[in-house]
Amino acid sequence: EDVVEAQEAVDHFKGEPMRHPALIRRADKPFNGETPPSLLTEKFHTPNDVFYVRNHLPVPQVDAKTYRLEIDGINLTETTFSLQDIKKFPKVSISATIQCGGNRRTEMGKDKVVAGLGWTGGAIGNAKWTGARLVDVLRSAGFKPEAYKHAKQLHVKFDGLDTDQSGECYGASVPLSYLLDGNFDAILAYEMNDKPIPIDHGFPVRIVLPGIVGARSVKWLSRVSISEEESQSPWQQRDYKVFSPSVSLETVDFSAAPPIMDTPVTSYICSHNNGDKVKKGPVKLQGYAFSGGGRGIVRVEISLDKGKTWNVARISDTANLESTKNWSWVLWEANVNIQANAEIWVKAVDSGYNQQPEDFNNIWNYRGLLSTAYHKIYLEAR
Amino acid sequence: EDVVEAQEAVDHFKGEPMRHPALIRRADKPFNGETPPSLLTEKFHTPNDVFYVRNHLPVPQVDAKTYRLEIDGINLTETTFSLQDIKKFPKVSISATIQCGGNRRTEMGKDKVVAGLGWTGGAIGNAKWTGARLVDVLRSAGFKPEAYKHAKQLHVKFDGLDTDQSGECYGASVPLSYLLDGNFDAILAYEMNDKPIPIDHGFPVRIVLPGIVGARSVKWLSRVSISEEESQSPWQQRDYKVFSPSVSLETVDFSAAPPIMDTPVTSYICSHNNGDKVKKGPVKLQGYAFSGGGRGIVRVEISLDKGKTWNVARISDTANLESTKNWSWVLWEANVNIQANAEIWVKAVDSGYNQQPEDFNNIWNYRGLLSTAYHKIYLEAR
Ligand SMILES: [Mo]
Ligand SMILES: [Mo]
């Protein structure tokens, strides 16, 4: 208990930035806040100040002038880059959705409790990310994709400047194979929606790994390394893995599942909440749909009769800029005619024709991750 | 009717090869036959003579000595290759599953009729495919991946030597972006399980596009072309597309859905049939699980109580040879204790944490394609 008191005496969170009052707080230290879902459909690119914030550790204070990024590892020459160095590489923009692995967790936890922050459907956002291509910067440190062709088991590790009280930093990694895919747009981003990246989102530089669960897009990036091992951080090794419904925290074998990378197809109704009262007659539903791995959304479907019949929703355009893959969500809308109390179901189909599961029972996992079943809300007609 | 008689007078199928009697015939002209599911779990690599056969047209007679492959299209020098020319490129082997888009169609058609061949779960097989890398051969015709980086809308077209009565050949295409992914192993295959490719499977050369629906792995390959348009064949433009449950052949807008490429995660019980009688006590279940896009299978789960509880099955090793991706199915087995009549459910989770839908109602489509819901069988205990 002496230790606890000593820790409390130093407030590791005293330098935290201001947050927009619209963000719904899910935790204070570290700060975690989600966007009210109704705001998400207002703009294709979520505004910076209401973009959901997922911090695992205190926000670090970083001086752009002294900031340095280190690159090292297998087949690379150890090289250090200032922010100005990074800005000298060709400036590239992608439109990409970042989603927390726990988005929509509260739905999975309704029937059987799950551990984790109580996100509804707002732990997701879509932004324009601008910066240097990771592969361009790596090439200047000697990276040659051909040199790794048969290296099945290599990883690209990312370290953040945010640290825990023992000095361990936030960390994540992805299989090196991602960087061997010429369609993958990993960006060392220094702008978010045409502004310098806000402090909460990784100022001055974060890695943006599109199509991959948000936890790998490390903020306040300090180091990129090609390694024979994955990041050994708890977020890589334990927290962002999905186990069988039969597994509990007591029985889990962490090595039995891979860390989450590409996320599965999901969809959400943002315009209405479960239990809302609506006037009888036409109702306009709005929401988002997203799939990881650069898979686009082929269609979004709505059912008012628990799946007996489905109608296809209208999809807004996606703005993919230079990408060959679909890194962004789609926003959708559907006009329905409500004449009596109704349960509304939404589901999406991605370009790999992946479908969402119908409910949460069979995908339940004790951490409440990848909670991607149909979104179902009940509307009361008045 | 005169025309019909004239056509029947010429038997376009008289040169067809012999087929193994174990293959279950689903159509005669053209020949289509599936592997009895119980044979599929005997070997990781399905033997050539019982590998399912999906022909869309009469089998062409091809002389290996006069065989030529033509390469042409955007940024390429038109080049012709003999079989000997193709064999001069580095010889590469991959282990890859090929699956018909209609595999398991009969399950989807149980409650509401679907159009297409009546496949059960045997329109799938896994083989070792050996040949030249498509990109190696293309490079010798001037292909440079960098030249296409910003070409979002290009396609690689494949023509077969099999033709309909008007002379139109079988054809398919895939987005060029596949070839920009250094992890993608497209093979101009001339061997199947270390033997020359059998006539029914494309002798002397077929393209093998792993992770992609079988219909794109064109057999008796005559031409590869980089083009601004997709293949205009009916199999690309109409037959292998998945529409909403609300769409029928009468209302379909063929442009509303993309052609199937990567296939979603599926699983199947091969050891038992629906309705089988088993002795009370331990029962060993066996089957396969597969996902497209090079996604591996993370786990296979079995439920004996309609999803209330799940148990993880044992997975056999996959032999991926040189690939960074998982192009092969897994075979799995599970010992269960049957004491009363039981409904057995199996589902799989892939490395993108994609899940199967629970039943067919909500993924129903009039062609019965991508019938990938949980496999459910009823066992009677004696
Ligand atoms: Mo997250
Ligand atoms: Mo097929």
Coordinates of C-alpha atoms in Angstrom, one line a residue, chain B residues 216 230-243 249 252 254-255 257-259 366-367 369:
Chain B
R216 CA -11.2 -18.3 -61.6
E230 CA -13.0 -7.8 -66.4
S231 CA -13.6 -11.0 -68.3
Q232 CA -16.9 -10.6 -70.1
S233 CA -17.7 -14.3 -69.7
P234 CA -21.1 -15.2 -68.2
W235 CA -19.2 -16.9 -65.3
Q236 CA -17.6 -13.6 -64.4
Q237 CA -20.5 -11.3 -65.2
R238 CA -23.5 -13.3 -63.9
D239 CA -23.1 -16.8 -62.5
Y240 CA -20.6 -16.4 -59.7
K241 CA -22.0 -13.4 -57.9
V242 CA -23.9 -13.4 -54.6
F243 CA -27.0 -11.3 -54.3
L249 CA -33.5 -14.4 -61.2
V252 CA -31.5 -9.4 -60.4
F254 CA -26.1 -8.3 -62.3
S255 CA -24.0 -5.1 -61.9
A257 CA -22.6 -7.4 -56.9
P258 CA -18.9 -8.1 -57.6
P259 CA -17.8 -11.5 -58.9
Y366 CA -31.0 -17.7 -55.6
R367 CA -27.9 -19.3 -57.1
L369 CA -23.5 -19.7 -53.7

